[in-house]
Amino acid sequence: MIRNINSTALLVTALGLLWLAGCSQPPQGTEVTVRLSSPWGVPATATVDYQVGDGEWKLATQKDYGVYGFTVPPGEVRYGVAVNCIPVGFGLGTLGWANVYQLTLDDTKELQVACLNLSDLSTTEVKVKARAGGGDTGYDRAWYYSELDDGRKTFPNNATLLSKAEANRDVLIVAYASGSSKYNPGLIRRIKFLHNLDASSTPVAPLDVELTAADQPTTQTVGAFSKPGWSAAASFGVGFVSSQGLTVPFTASAPDENPALGSGDEAGGSYYKIPNTRPGDVYYAEASAWDAARNHLVHFSQVLDYDGPQLNIELPARKFDPAVSAGALPVFTGLEYSDPDLKGYAFSINFSGFWEMIVVSKAWLDAKTSYAVPDLSSAPDFRGTRPLKGEELRWRALAVMANHELGEILTGDPLPLPNPVPRTPGLWMKLAVKQGKFTVP
């Protein structure tokens, strides 16, 4: 009898250990990792939800500060990720922006998403005084840049820039011609790029910078390019992002207000090269053409290495013309854009201060030619992201072409730009875009 009791006890114990071992095993399937980064080089936090296949949206697991994950079970390859950088419901109404990705495991098993992070940012002020030295003439004002700030001043006024309170900061000074109040690229006369500023202690010693003829920048020619026959106009602009995050933004449509290093149109142009660049610095170029009503446009962007190589612009020739069904959230049909470099589609919606950008891979769509913007309002921390009846909803639909795979683009270090492409020299992307708006029924 004692032997029987012991045998029974051993059997129960063995079964219990097997059960515990089974419970302690990690879930079966493939892990997907989502990393959040801030434009200022620090991790960010946000709400990260995920979807397996066409299932419900659930909260992803936070693995580390700024790192989230979830498991795609065996037999499934399609998944979705939704990142709400400013979760609604905290007194912000629907103010915020969200990024949604509909992908497959073959596309990528890791994403890097840019979100702001102000809480971990330690800042200080840097005072800069630039002046013409050595009898140099022909310019009387400058636009100053740090990685967090920019501002324009006439000489001899000092500029005060906000900077990260760290060592090895960058400061860029771009001086413009005398006799004009404008700051467009054609008026650039001097450029000085300063490295290794120690802003880790406060106060930071003021910078007294002398500009001379040695700071006259060289130019890089941009050749003519073809704009589609249906387009009314075309333009391009070139900006810059340093390895430390200092950004010279640009807009080809209003360079006087937001200056580029260069701009032009389909006849070509040029851009100024920044002296003293180093590996990790990149130029960023964009070109666009649009129809008279601005309902259709095509777009080209390229990341250029720090030495400023030749820029060769090639716009898509064909319109993208999907049909859009108005509803609480739009449905896009006619996703049949033909291009050998097509990677997928992107869609954006905005209403009442809320912006959402969606990337859908060709593999996720498979053979489908329609896409319905998902209703995320019942997903964790996404309530309020469904527009109300009578609100105006603006939308964009984009066919996305590139010379790198979508997974490479989505895992790269995003540049601090409105269109956060990765810091990948040589990468180009082409977009064919249709945009419009409707009143939510």
Short mmCIF file of C-alpha atoms in Angstrom, two decimals:
data_model
loop_
_atom_site.label_atom_id
_atom_site.label_comp_id
_atom_site.label_asym_id
_atom_site.label_seq_id
_atom_site.Cartn_x
_atom_site.Cartn_y
_atom_site.Cartn_z
CA MET A 1 0.00 0.00 0.00
CA ILE A 2 2.80 2.40 0.84
CA ARG A 3 4.39 1.62 -2.52
CA ASN A 4 1.10 2.47 -4.29
CA ILE A 5 0.77 5.79 -2.42
CA ASN A 6 4.32 6.75 -3.27
CA SER A 7 3.81 5.83 -6.93
CA THR A 8 0.64 7.88 -7.07
CA ALA A 9 2.36 10.84 -5.41
CA LEU A 10 5.28 10.64 -7.81
CA LEU A 11 2.90 10.51 -10.78
CA VAL A 12 0.96 13.55 -9.54
CA THR A 13 4.21 15.42 -8.89
CA ALA A 14 5.57 14.58 -12.35
CA LEU A 15 2.33 15.69 -14.00
CA GLY A 16 2.38 18.90 -11.97
CA LEU A 17 5.94 19.66 -13.01
CA LEU A 18 5.08 19.05 -16.64
CA TRP A 19 2.07 21.37 -16.33
CA LEU A 20 4.20 24.09 -14.71
CA ALA A 21 6.88 23.69 -17.36
CA GLY A 22 4.25 24.08 -20.05
CA CYS A 23 2.90 27.23 -18.35
CA SER A 24 6.34 28.79 -18.07
CA GLN A 25 7.21 28.33 -21.74
CA PRO A 26 7.05 31.46 -23.88
CA PRO A 27 4.10 31.68 -26.26
CA GLN A 28 4.64 29.86 -29.53
CA GLY A 29 4.99 32.00 -32.63
CA THR A 30 7.10 34.86 -33.95
CA GLU A 31 7.98 37.90 -31.87
CA VAL A 32 7.52 41.36 -33.40
CA THR A 33 9.38 44.28 -31.79
CA VAL A 34 8.36 47.95 -31.95
CA ARG A 35 10.97 50.54 -30.94
CA LEU A 36 9.97 54.15 -30.33
CA SER A 37 12.55 56.88 -30.85
CA SER A 38 12.45 60.63 -30.39
CA PRO A 39 13.88 63.03 -32.98
CA TRP A 40 16.29 64.14 -30.24
CA GLY A 41 17.94 60.77 -29.81
CA VAL A 42 16.18 59.56 -26.67
CA PRO A 43 13.66 56.72 -26.38
CA ALA A 44 9.99 57.63 -26.38
CA THR A 45 6.88 56.11 -24.85
CA ALA A 46 3.39 55.84 -26.30
CA THR A 47 0.44 53.51 -26.53
CA VAL A 48 1.29 50.59 -28.83
CA ASP A 49 -1.55 48.30 -29.89
CA TYR A 50 -1.35 45.31 -32.19
CA GLN A 51 -3.60 43.12 -34.30
CA VAL A 52 -3.08 39.56 -35.53
CA GLY A 53 -4.58 38.95 -38.97
CA ASP A 54 -7.91 40.74 -39.01
CA GLY A 55 -8.49 40.23 -35.28
CA GLU A 56 -9.17 42.68 -32.50
CA TRP A 57 -6.65 45.33 -31.45
CA LYS A 58 -4.86 44.59 -28.16
CA LEU A 59 -2.28 46.32 -26.01
CA ALA A 60 1.32 45.29 -26.80
CA THR A 61 3.68 44.36 -23.96
CA GLN A 62 6.27 46.93 -22.90
CA LYS A 63 9.61 45.10 -22.92
CA ASP A 64 11.81 48.05 -21.98
CA TYR A 65 11.72 51.83 -22.04
CA GLY A 66 10.53 52.62 -25.56
CA VAL A 67 10.46 48.95 -26.62
CA TYR A 68 7.24 46.98 -27.13
CA GLY A 69 6.46 43.52 -28.44
CA PHE A 70 3.84 40.93 -29.25
CA THR A 71 3.68 37.43 -30.72
CA VAL A 72 2.20 36.39 -34.05
CA PRO A 73 1.02 32.77 -33.58
CA PRO A 74 1.99 29.89 -35.88
CA GLY A 75 -0.03 29.75 -39.09
CA GLU A 76 -0.49 33.53 -39.27
CA VAL A 77 1.80 36.01 -41.04
CA ARG A 78 -0.29 39.21 -41.18
CA TYR A 79 -0.28 41.70 -38.33
CA GLY A 80 -1.05 45.33 -37.54
CA VAL A 81 0.63 47.88 -35.26
CA ALA A 82 -0.96 51.14 -34.07
CA VAL A 83 1.14 53.72 -32.20
CA ASN A 84 -0.59 56.68 -30.56
CA CYS A 85 2.16 59.14 -29.71
CA ILE A 86 -0.17 61.33 -27.62
CA PRO A 87 -2.81 58.99 -26.18
CA VAL A 88 -6.23 60.60 -26.17
CA GLY A 89 -8.37 60.80 -23.06
CA PHE A 90 -5.87 62.80 -20.99
CA GLY A 91 -7.54 66.18 -21.37
CA LEU A 92 -6.35 66.46 -24.97
CA GLY A 93 -9.55 65.47 -26.76
CA THR A 94 -8.54 64.05 -30.11
CA LEU A 95 -5.34 66.08 -30.30
CA GLY A 96 -2.50 63.83 -31.31
CA TRP A 97 -1.07 61.71 -34.07
CA ALA A 98 -1.04 57.99 -34.71
CA ASN A 99 0.93 55.69 -36.96
CA VAL A 100 -0.64 52.46 -38.20
CA TYR A 101 1.18 49.66 -40.02
CA GLN A 102 -0.42 46.66 -41.73
CA LEU A 103 2.42 44.27 -42.53
CA THR A 104 3.52 40.64 -42.76
CA LEU A 105 6.33 38.78 -41.08
CA ASP A 106 8.05 38.61 -44.46
CA ASP A 107 8.03 42.43 -44.59
CA THR A 108 9.71 42.85 -41.21
CA LYS A 109 9.68 41.59 -37.64
CA GLU A 110 10.85 44.93 -36.22
CA LEU A 111 9.66 48.54 -36.54
CA GLN A 112 11.16 51.84 -35.46
CA VAL A 113 8.60 54.62 -35.00
CA ALA A 114 9.34 58.29 -34.30
CA CYS A 115 7.46 59.89 -31.39
CA LEU A 116 8.22 63.04 -29.42
CA ASN A 117 9.75 62.74 -25.96
CA LEU A 118 9.95 65.96 -23.98
CA SER A 119 10.13 64.54 -20.46
CA ASP A 120 13.71 63.22 -20.73
CA LEU A 121 15.08 66.19 -22.63
CA SER A 122 17.59 68.34 -20.75
CA THR A 123 18.18 71.68 -22.50
CA THR A 124 20.32 74.78 -22.23
CA GLU A 125 20.79 78.05 -24.13
CA VAL A 126 23.64 78.81 -26.50
CA LYS A 127 24.32 82.42 -27.49
CA VAL A 128 25.92 82.97 -30.90
CA LYS A 129 27.30 86.17 -32.36
CA ALA A 130 28.30 85.94 -36.02
CA ARG A 131 30.05 88.76 -37.84
CA ALA A 132 31.88 89.45 -41.06
CA GLY A 133 35.60 89.52 -40.47
CA GLY A 134 38.73 90.37 -42.37
CA GLY A 135 37.03 93.01 -44.51
CA ASP A 136 34.59 90.46 -45.90
CA THR A 137 31.38 92.07 -47.21
CA GLY A 138 28.17 91.37 -49.06
CA TYR A 139 26.07 89.82 -46.28
CA ASP A 140 24.44 91.26 -43.18
CA ARG A 141 22.26 88.59 -41.55
CA ALA A 142 22.20 84.90 -40.81
CA TRP A 143 19.92 81.98 -40.05
CA TYR A 144 21.22 80.01 -37.07
CA TYR A 145 20.52 76.35 -36.28
CA SER A 146 20.96 73.95 -33.36
CA GLU A 147 19.39 70.49 -33.16
CA LEU A 148 16.44 71.92 -31.18
CA ASP A 149 16.09 75.48 -32.44
CA ASP A 150 16.63 77.96 -35.24
CA GLY A 151 16.28 81.69 -35.72
CA ARG A 152 17.29 84.57 -37.97
CA LYS A 153 19.11 87.72 -36.88
CA THR A 154 20.67 90.70 -38.60
CA PHE A 155 24.23 91.60 -37.67
CA PRO A 156 25.40 92.48 -35.04
CA ASN A 157 22.46 91.02 -33.04
CA ASN A 158 23.13 87.86 -31.05
CA ALA A 159 21.12 84.69 -31.61
CA THR A 160 20.02 82.56 -28.66
CA LEU A 161 19.47 78.89 -29.49
CA LEU A 162 18.03 76.10 -27.40
CA SER A 163 20.32 73.06 -27.34
CA LYS A 164 20.50 69.68 -25.70
CA ALA A 165 22.57 69.98 -22.52
CA GLU A 166 25.22 67.60 -23.81
CA ALA A 167 28.72 67.60 -25.23
CA ASN A 168 29.48 67.39 -28.97
CA ARG A 169 26.69 69.68 -30.17
CA ASP A 170 26.45 71.20 -33.66
CA VAL A 171 25.77 74.82 -34.61
CA LEU A 172 25.19 75.91 -38.22
CA ILE A 173 25.32 79.50 -39.45
CA VAL A 174 24.00 80.42 -42.90
CA ALA A 175 24.61 84.05 -43.91
CA TYR A 176 22.53 85.88 -46.54
CA ALA A 177 23.14 88.77 -48.95
CA SER A 178 22.81 92.38 -47.86
CA GLY A 179 20.01 94.61 -49.10
CA SER A 180 17.14 92.17 -48.86
CA SER A 181 14.88 90.91 -46.10
CA LYS A 182 14.48 87.50 -47.73
CA TYR A 183 16.19 84.25 -46.82
CA ASN A 184 15.82 82.19 -49.98
CA PRO A 185 18.62 79.92 -51.22
CA GLY A 186 19.74 82.25 -54.00
CA LEU A 187 20.83 84.80 -51.38
CA ILE A 188 23.14 82.48 -49.40
CA ARG A 189 26.68 83.88 -49.21
CA ARG A 190 28.46 82.11 -46.35
CA ILE A 191 27.98 78.84 -44.42
CA LYS A 192 29.88 77.84 -41.28
CA PHE A 193 29.32 74.46 -39.59
CA LEU A 194 30.68 74.18 -36.02
CA HIS A 195 31.16 70.84 -34.25
CA ASN A 196 32.01 69.64 -30.75
CA LEU A 197 30.35 72.46 -28.80
CA ASP A 198 30.23 71.41 -25.13
CA ALA A 199 26.77 72.40 -23.90
CA SER A 200 26.81 69.95 -20.98
CA SER A 201 27.38 72.65 -18.35
CA THR A 202 25.42 75.85 -17.76
CA PRO A 203 25.98 78.58 -18.68
CA VAL A 204 27.51 77.79 -22.05
CA ALA A 205 30.26 80.20 -23.06
CA PRO A 206 28.95 82.48 -25.85
CA LEU A 207 30.20 81.78 -29.37
CA ASP A 208 31.85 84.66 -31.23
CA VAL A 209 32.06 83.47 -34.84
CA GLU A 210 33.91 85.27 -37.60
CA LEU A 211 32.78 84.64 -41.16
CA THR A 212 35.21 85.17 -44.03
CA ALA A 213 35.57 84.47 -47.73
CA ALA A 214 36.86 81.01 -46.73
CA ASP A 215 33.27 80.20 -45.67
CA GLN A 216 31.86 80.74 -49.16
CA PRO A 217 30.12 77.44 -49.97
CA THR A 218 30.34 75.50 -53.21
CA THR A 219 27.28 74.43 -55.15
CA GLN A 220 26.10 71.14 -56.59
CA THR A 221 24.15 71.29 -59.84
CA VAL A 222 20.74 69.61 -60.10
CA GLY A 223 19.84 68.63 -63.64
CA ALA A 224 16.54 69.08 -65.43
CA PHE A 225 13.85 66.46 -64.87
CA SER A 226 10.57 65.52 -66.53
CA LYS A 227 7.26 66.46 -65.01
CA PRO A 228 4.12 64.54 -66.03
CA GLY A 229 2.16 65.90 -68.97
CA TRP A 230 -0.95 66.26 -66.80
CA SER A 231 0.83 68.38 -64.16
CA ALA A 232 0.64 72.18 -63.99
CA ALA A 233 3.94 72.86 -62.21
CA ALA A 234 6.90 71.21 -60.51
CA SER A 235 9.55 72.20 -57.97
CA PHE A 236 12.29 70.76 -55.78
CA GLY A 237 14.13 71.69 -52.61
CA VAL A 238 17.16 70.41 -50.70
CA GLY A 239 17.69 70.42 -46.94
CA PHE A 240 20.14 68.90 -44.47
CA VAL A 241 20.21 66.79 -41.28
CA SER A 242 23.40 66.47 -39.25
CA SER A 243 24.43 63.33 -37.37
CA GLN A 244 23.40 65.14 -34.15
CA GLY A 245 19.89 65.95 -35.44
CA LEU A 246 20.45 69.56 -36.54
CA THR A 247 18.02 70.15 -39.41
CA VAL A 248 17.84 72.68 -42.21
CA PRO A 249 14.23 72.23 -43.29
CA PHE A 250 12.85 73.39 -46.59
CA THR A 251 9.76 73.86 -48.65
CA ALA A 252 10.00 74.37 -52.36
CA SER A 253 6.68 76.24 -52.41
CA ALA A 254 7.73 79.01 -49.96
CA PRO A 255 11.53 79.10 -49.60
CA ASP A 256 11.43 82.68 -48.27
CA GLU A 257 9.61 81.50 -45.17
CA ASN A 258 11.37 78.19 -44.60
CA PRO A 259 14.69 78.33 -46.43
CA ALA A 260 16.28 75.49 -48.31
CA LEU A 261 19.91 75.00 -49.26
CA GLY A 262 18.72 74.97 -52.84
CA SER A 263 15.58 74.89 -54.93
CA GLY A 264 14.41 74.93 -58.51
CA ASP A 265 11.92 73.47 -60.95
CA GLU A 266 11.84 70.99 -63.80
CA ALA A 267 14.50 73.03 -65.62
CA GLY A 268 16.93 72.17 -62.81
CA GLY A 269 18.83 74.29 -60.31
CA SER A 270 21.47 73.77 -57.64
CA TYR A 271 22.03 73.48 -53.91
CA TYR A 272 24.74 74.75 -51.59
CA LYS A 273 27.01 72.17 -50.00
CA ILE A 274 27.74 72.61 -46.31
CA PRO A 275 31.48 72.70 -45.49
CA ASN A 276 32.96 70.57 -42.72
CA THR A 277 30.38 67.77 -42.96
CA ARG A 278 31.22 64.29 -41.68
CA PRO A 279 29.90 60.71 -41.88
CA GLY A 280 26.36 60.52 -40.49
CA ASP A 281 25.38 63.90 -41.94
CA VAL A 282 22.92 63.69 -44.85
CA TYR A 283 21.19 65.95 -47.34
CA TYR A 284 17.50 65.42 -48.00
CA ALA A 285 15.89 66.32 -51.33
CA GLU A 286 12.27 66.43 -52.41
CA ALA A 287 10.59 67.18 -55.73
CA SER A 288 6.89 67.38 -56.52
CA ALA A 289 4.57 68.04 -59.44
CA TRP A 290 0.83 68.68 -59.18
CA ASP A 291 -2.25 69.35 -61.25
CA ALA A 292 -4.05 72.70 -61.31
CA ALA A 293 -6.60 71.63 -58.69
CA ARG A 294 -3.91 69.99 -56.51
CA ASN A 295 -6.02 66.85 -56.25
CA HIS A 296 -3.26 64.74 -57.76
CA LEU A 297 0.47 65.03 -57.27
CA VAL A 298 3.62 62.97 -57.66
CA HIS A 299 6.60 63.14 -55.37
CA PHE A 300 10.25 62.10 -55.30
CA SER A 301 12.55 62.14 -52.26
CA GLN A 302 16.14 61.03 -51.79
CA VAL A 303 18.64 60.86 -48.94
CA LEU A 304 22.11 61.99 -50.07
CA ASP A 305 25.38 61.25 -48.30
CA TYR A 306 27.33 63.91 -46.39
CA ASP A 307 29.61 64.83 -49.29
CA GLY A 308 26.65 66.08 -51.34
CA PRO A 309 26.60 63.88 -54.45
CA GLN A 310 24.71 64.53 -57.65
CA LEU A 311 20.92 64.55 -57.28
CA ASN A 312 18.98 62.93 -60.12
CA ILE A 313 15.24 63.52 -59.82
CA GLU A 314 12.78 61.09 -61.39
CA LEU A 315 9.09 61.71 -60.75
CA PRO A 316 6.41 59.07 -61.34
CA ALA A 317 4.61 59.74 -64.61
CA ARG A 318 1.24 58.18 -63.81
CA LYS A 319 -1.50 59.50 -61.56
CA PHE A 320 -2.80 57.41 -58.70
CA ASP A 321 -6.59 57.61 -58.89
CA PRO A 322 -8.35 55.37 -56.34
CA ALA A 323 -12.04 55.79 -55.53
CA VAL A 324 -12.95 56.93 -52.00
CA SER A 325 -16.16 56.02 -50.19
CA ALA A 326 -17.17 58.59 -47.60
CA GLY A 327 -18.15 57.21 -44.22
CA ALA A 328 -17.20 57.60 -40.60
CA LEU A 329 -13.85 56.39 -41.93
CA PRO A 330 -13.01 56.18 -45.64
CA VAL A 331 -12.72 53.07 -47.80
CA PHE A 332 -10.26 53.21 -50.70
CA THR A 333 -10.79 51.05 -53.80
CA GLY A 334 -8.89 50.72 -57.06
CA LEU A 335 -5.51 49.99 -55.44
CA GLU A 336 -4.00 48.79 -58.70
CA TYR A 337 -1.06 51.10 -59.30
CA SER A 338 1.43 49.43 -61.62
CA ASP A 339 5.13 49.97 -61.01
CA PRO A 340 7.96 47.42 -60.60
CA ASP A 341 9.19 49.26 -57.48
CA LEU A 342 5.77 49.36 -55.77
CA LYS A 343 6.12 48.44 -52.07
CA GLY A 344 2.57 49.15 -50.95
CA TYR A 345 0.23 52.01 -50.16
CA ALA A 346 -0.11 54.67 -47.52
CA PHE A 347 -3.16 56.60 -46.35
CA SER A 348 -3.57 59.59 -44.09
CA ILE A 349 -6.61 61.13 -42.44
CA ASN A 350 -6.94 64.17 -40.23
CA PHE A 351 -9.83 65.81 -38.44
CA SER A 352 -10.24 68.06 -35.40
CA GLY A 353 -6.55 68.10 -34.54
CA PHE A 354 -6.01 64.34 -34.91
CA TRP A 355 -3.69 62.95 -37.61
CA GLU A 356 -3.31 59.32 -38.58
CA MET A 357 -0.81 57.87 -41.06
CA ILE A 358 -1.26 54.29 -42.29
CA VAL A 359 1.25 52.14 -44.17
CA VAL A 360 -0.06 48.99 -45.87
CA SER A 361 2.36 46.59 -47.52
CA LYS A 362 1.70 44.90 -50.84
CA ALA A 363 2.11 41.52 -49.11
CA TRP A 364 -0.51 42.37 -46.44
CA LEU A 365 -3.05 43.30 -49.13
CA ASP A 366 -2.19 40.16 -51.10
CA ALA A 367 -4.60 40.25 -54.06
CA LYS A 368 -7.02 42.76 -52.51
CA THR A 369 -7.51 46.08 -54.29
CA SER A 370 -9.37 47.89 -51.50
CA TYR A 371 -8.56 49.08 -48.00
CA ALA A 372 -10.83 50.29 -45.21
CA VAL A 373 -9.28 52.59 -42.62
CA PRO A 374 -9.62 50.65 -39.35
CA ASP A 375 -11.82 51.92 -36.55
CA LEU A 376 -9.42 52.09 -33.60
CA SER A 377 -11.77 53.93 -31.26
CA SER A 378 -12.35 50.81 -29.12
CA ALA A 379 -8.64 49.88 -28.99
CA PRO A 380 -6.78 50.64 -25.73
CA ASP A 381 -5.99 54.40 -25.48
CA PHE A 382 -7.37 55.16 -28.94
CA ARG A 383 -10.85 56.34 -27.97
CA GLY A 384 -11.86 59.56 -29.65
CA THR A 385 -10.04 58.63 -32.86
CA ARG A 386 -13.27 58.20 -34.83
CA PRO A 387 -14.63 61.44 -36.34
CA LEU A 388 -18.10 62.69 -35.47
CA LYS A 389 -20.94 63.24 -37.89
CA GLY A 390 -20.60 66.61 -39.59
CA GLU A 391 -16.83 66.88 -39.09
CA GLU A 392 -14.60 67.58 -42.08
CA LEU A 393 -12.21 64.74 -42.77
CA ARG A 394 -9.20 65.31 -45.03
CA TRP A 395 -7.61 62.27 -46.64
CA ARG A 396 -4.65 61.27 -48.75
CA ALA A 397 -3.96 58.03 -50.63
CA LEU A 398 -0.42 57.25 -51.76
CA ALA A 399 1.16 54.57 -53.94
CA VAL A 400 4.65 54.00 -52.51
CA MET A 401 7.68 53.05 -54.61
CA ALA A 402 11.29 52.73 -53.37
CA ASN A 403 14.70 51.26 -54.16
CA HIS A 404 14.86 49.61 -50.71
CA GLU A 405 12.50 47.03 -49.26
CA LEU A 406 9.72 48.28 -47.00
CA GLY A 407 11.16 46.42 -44.00
CA GLU A 408 14.49 48.22 -44.38
CA ILE A 409 12.72 51.58 -44.52
CA LEU A 410 10.60 50.89 -41.45
CA THR A 411 13.48 49.63 -39.30
CA GLY A 412 15.89 52.48 -40.12
CA ASP A 413 16.68 55.47 -37.91
CA PRO A 414 14.01 58.04 -38.88
CA LEU A 415 15.16 61.54 -39.74
CA PRO A 416 13.54 64.42 -37.77
CA LEU A 417 11.38 65.49 -40.70
CA PRO A 418 7.63 65.66 -41.35
CA ASN A 419 8.17 62.69 -43.67
CA PRO A 420 10.40 60.57 -41.40
CA VAL A 421 12.40 58.56 -43.94
CA PRO A 422 15.41 56.72 -42.50
CA ARG A 423 18.97 58.02 -42.47
CA THR A 424 19.97 55.78 -45.39
CA PRO A 425 22.19 57.47 -48.00
CA GLY A 426 21.11 56.52 -51.50
CA LEU A 427 17.52 55.71 -50.52
CA TRP A 428 14.93 57.15 -52.87
CA MET A 429 11.16 56.99 -52.66
CA LYS A 430 8.50 57.89 -55.20
CA LEU A 431 4.90 58.64 -54.34
CA ALA A 432 1.82 59.04 -56.49
CA VAL A 433 -0.82 60.84 -54.45
CA LYS A 434 -4.51 61.66 -54.56
CA GLN A 435 -6.04 63.87 -51.88
CA GLY A 436 -9.38 65.33 -50.95
CA LYS A 437 -11.89 65.84 -48.17
CA PHE A 438 -15.49 65.11 -47.22
CA THR A 439 -17.99 65.82 -44.49
CA VAL A 440 -18.52 62.77 -42.30
CA PRO A 441 -22.09 61.50 -42.89
#
